[in-house]
Amino acid sequence: MEFLPDGHAELMVFLGHTAPNPSDFGRLDADFVRVIEDVIDTLIVKNIINITDLPGEAQAKLFARKNFRERVARNSLRLFVDTGFNSLIDDTNFGELR
């Protein structure tokens, strides 16, 4: 039998109260930043705000992230090639895929 102080790491693991991993917090931050970007894009598309309403530094950061994402998408693995069937199937109502 062994007594451990309240909050001891082994006791917390045993009780299922593990400390969050710092990398998990970073991943959540990155996911949240993407959500904020999408909200800003939606507000701009709906003409609720203009990109010029944002400070210059915010505009530059948004454009930099958008350009980076577009470059990554262009260089990503292409699993499907154009077969020419797009002239047979009207896909204009599908919207933009991300």
PDB file of C-alpha atoms in Angstrom:
ATOM      1  CA  MET A   1       0.000   0.000   0.000  1.00  0.00           C
ATOM      2  CA  GLU A   2       1.336   3.400  -0.958  1.00  0.00           C
ATOM      3  CA  PHE A   3      -0.073   6.854  -0.366  1.00  0.00           C
ATOM      4  CA  LEU A   4       0.287   9.455  -3.078  1.00  0.00           C
ATOM      5  CA  PRO A   5      -0.331  13.176  -2.707  1.00  0.00           C
ATOM      6  CA  ASP A   6      -3.332  14.756  -4.417  1.00  0.00           C
ATOM      7  CA  GLY A   7      -2.485  15.646  -7.994  1.00  0.00           C
ATOM      8  CA  HIS A   8       0.336  13.094  -8.336  1.00  0.00           C
ATOM      9  CA  ALA A   9       0.893  12.229 -12.016  1.00  0.00           C
ATOM     10  CA  GLU A  10       0.392   8.468 -11.562  1.00  0.00           C
ATOM     11  CA  LEU A  11      -2.763   9.033  -9.538  1.00  0.00           C
ATOM     12  CA  MET A  12      -4.167  11.373 -12.170  1.00  0.00           C
ATOM     13  CA  VAL A  13      -3.483   8.802 -14.916  1.00  0.00           C
ATOM     14  CA  PHE A  14      -5.150   6.100 -12.820  1.00  0.00           C
ATOM     15  CA  LEU A  15      -8.219   8.308 -12.368  1.00  0.00           C
ATOM     16  CA  GLY A  16      -8.296   9.098 -16.071  1.00  0.00           C
ATOM     17  CA  HIS A  17      -7.331  12.739 -15.636  1.00  0.00           C
ATOM     18  CA  THR A  18      -4.334  12.881 -17.906  1.00  0.00           C
ATOM     19  CA  ALA A  19      -2.735  16.213 -18.599  1.00  0.00           C
ATOM     20  CA  PRO A  20      -3.393  17.558 -22.070  1.00  0.00           C
ATOM     21  CA  ASN A  21      -0.569  17.171 -24.538  1.00  0.00           C
ATOM     22  CA  PRO A  22       0.798  20.585 -25.639  1.00  0.00           C
ATOM     23  CA  SER A  23       0.728  19.433 -29.268  1.00  0.00           C
ATOM     24  CA  ASP A  24      -3.028  18.809 -28.919  1.00  0.00           C
ATOM     25  CA  PHE A  25      -3.492  22.448 -27.942  1.00  0.00           C
ATOM     26  CA  GLY A  26      -1.479  23.574 -30.982  1.00  0.00           C
ATOM     27  CA  ARG A  27      -3.618  21.421 -33.260  1.00  0.00           C
ATOM     28  CA  LEU A  28      -6.772  22.906 -31.750  1.00  0.00           C
ATOM     29  CA  ASP A  29      -5.370  26.398 -32.310  1.00  0.00           C
ATOM     30  CA  ALA A  30      -4.646  25.603 -35.958  1.00  0.00           C
ATOM     31  CA  ASP A  31      -8.145  24.199 -36.426  1.00  0.00           C
ATOM     32  CA  PHE A  32      -9.651  27.272 -34.796  1.00  0.00           C
ATOM     33  CA  VAL A  33      -7.629  29.610 -37.019  1.00  0.00           C
ATOM     34  CA  ARG A  34      -9.062  27.792 -40.041  1.00  0.00           C
ATOM     35  CA  VAL A  35     -12.585  28.302 -38.661  1.00  0.00           C
ATOM     36  CA  ILE A  36     -11.924  32.026 -38.216  1.00  0.00           C
ATOM     37  CA  GLU A  37     -10.612  32.226 -41.798  1.00  0.00           C
ATOM     38  CA  ASP A  38     -13.754  30.534 -43.072  1.00  0.00           C
ATOM     39  CA  VAL A  39     -15.966  32.911 -41.066  1.00  0.00           C
ATOM     40  CA  ILE A  40     -14.122  35.923 -42.494  1.00  0.00           C
ATOM     41  CA  ASP A  41     -14.429  34.505 -46.021  1.00  0.00           C
ATOM     42  CA  THR A  42     -18.163  33.957 -45.509  1.00  0.00           C
ATOM     43  CA  LEU A  43     -18.680  37.493 -44.201  1.00  0.00           C
ATOM     44  CA  ILE A  44     -16.835  38.880 -47.228  1.00  0.00           C
ATOM     45  CA  VAL A  45     -18.762  36.734 -49.718  1.00  0.00           C
ATOM     46  CA  LYS A  46     -22.068  37.830 -48.159  1.00  0.00           C
ATOM     47  CA  ASN A  47     -20.939  41.484 -48.384  1.00  0.00           C
ATOM     48  CA  ILE A  48     -21.240  41.927 -44.630  1.00  0.00           C
ATOM     49  CA  ILE A  49     -17.664  43.181 -44.437  1.00  0.00           C
ATOM     50  CA  ASN A  50     -15.077  44.145 -47.014  1.00  0.00           C
ATOM     51  CA  ILE A  51     -11.533  42.864 -46.894  1.00  0.00           C
ATOM     52  CA  THR A  52     -10.507  46.518 -46.766  1.00  0.00           C
ATOM     53  CA  ASP A  53     -12.387  46.899 -43.463  1.00  0.00           C
ATOM     54  CA  LEU A  54      -9.661  44.807 -41.847  1.00  0.00           C
ATOM     55  CA  PRO A  55      -6.324  46.275 -40.790  1.00  0.00           C
ATOM     56  CA  GLY A  56      -3.564  46.021 -43.375  1.00  0.00           C
ATOM     57  CA  GLU A  57      -1.633  43.454 -41.344  1.00  0.00           C
ATOM     58  CA  ALA A  58      -4.719  41.233 -41.076  1.00  0.00           C
ATOM     59  CA  GLN A  59      -5.300  41.519 -44.827  1.00  0.00           C
ATOM     60  CA  ALA A  60      -1.698  40.536 -45.534  1.00  0.00           C
ATOM     61  CA  LYS A  61      -1.894  37.517 -43.216  1.00  0.00           C
ATOM     62  CA  LEU A  62      -5.179  36.346 -44.732  1.00  0.00           C
ATOM     63  CA  PHE A  63      -3.825  36.661 -48.273  1.00  0.00           C
ATOM     64  CA  ALA A  64      -0.606  34.876 -47.307  1.00  0.00           C
ATOM     65  CA  ARG A  65      -2.508  31.946 -45.766  1.00  0.00           C
ATOM     66  CA  LYS A  66      -4.909  31.754 -48.709  1.00  0.00           C
ATOM     67  CA  ASN A  67      -2.018  31.761 -51.205  1.00  0.00           C
ATOM     68  CA  PHE A  68      -0.200  29.094 -49.203  1.00  0.00           C
ATOM     69  CA  ARG A  69      -3.288  26.851 -49.095  1.00  0.00           C
ATOM     70  CA  GLU A  70      -3.793  27.265 -52.852  1.00  0.00           C
ATOM     71  CA  ARG A  71      -0.149  26.346 -53.554  1.00  0.00           C
ATOM     72  CA  VAL A  72      -0.422  23.270 -51.332  1.00  0.00           C
ATOM     73  CA  ALA A  73      -3.640  22.226 -53.079  1.00  0.00           C
ATOM     74  CA  ARG A  74      -2.017  22.590 -56.502  1.00  0.00           C
ATOM     75  CA  ASN A  75       0.960  20.473 -55.462  1.00  0.00           C
ATOM     76  CA  SER A  76      -1.060  17.815 -53.657  1.00  0.00           C
ATOM     77  CA  LEU A  77      -1.515  14.276 -54.893  1.00  0.00           C
ATOM     78  CA  ARG A  78      -4.065  14.080 -57.728  1.00  0.00           C
ATOM     79  CA  LEU A  79      -5.964  10.809 -57.423  1.00  0.00           C
ATOM     80  CA  PHE A  80      -8.429  11.537 -60.217  1.00  0.00           C
ATOM     81  CA  VAL A  81      -7.584  12.672 -63.720  1.00  0.00           C
ATOM     82  CA  ASP A  82      -9.848  14.523 -66.127  1.00  0.00           C
ATOM     83  CA  THR A  83     -11.632  11.859 -68.181  1.00  0.00           C
ATOM     84  CA  GLY A  84     -13.663  14.237 -70.316  1.00  0.00           C
ATOM     85  CA  PHE A  85     -16.927  13.142 -68.723  1.00  0.00           C
ATOM     86  CA  ASN A  86     -17.415  16.591 -67.224  1.00  0.00           C
ATOM     87  CA  SER A  87     -19.131  17.581 -70.471  1.00  0.00           C
ATOM     88  CA  LEU A  88     -21.692  14.801 -69.845  1.00  0.00           C
ATOM     89  CA  ILE A  89     -22.277  15.447 -66.152  1.00  0.00           C
ATOM     90  CA  ASP A  90     -23.419  18.902 -65.065  1.00  0.00           C
ATOM     91  CA  ASP A  91     -21.461  19.467 -61.856  1.00  0.00           C
ATOM     92  CA  THR A  92     -22.012  23.209 -61.627  1.00  0.00           C
ATOM     93  CA  ASN A  93     -24.487  22.799 -58.763  1.00  0.00           C
ATOM     94  CA  PHE A  94     -22.038  20.894 -56.572  1.00  0.00           C
ATOM     95  CA  GLY A  95     -20.256  24.021 -55.350  1.00  0.00           C
ATOM     96  CA  GLU A  96     -16.586  24.369 -54.575  1.00  0.00           C
ATOM     97  CA  LEU A  97     -14.986  21.352 -52.909  1.00  0.00           C
ATOM     98  CA  ARG A  98     -12.308  21.965 -50.278  1.00  0.00           C
TER      99      ARG A  98
END
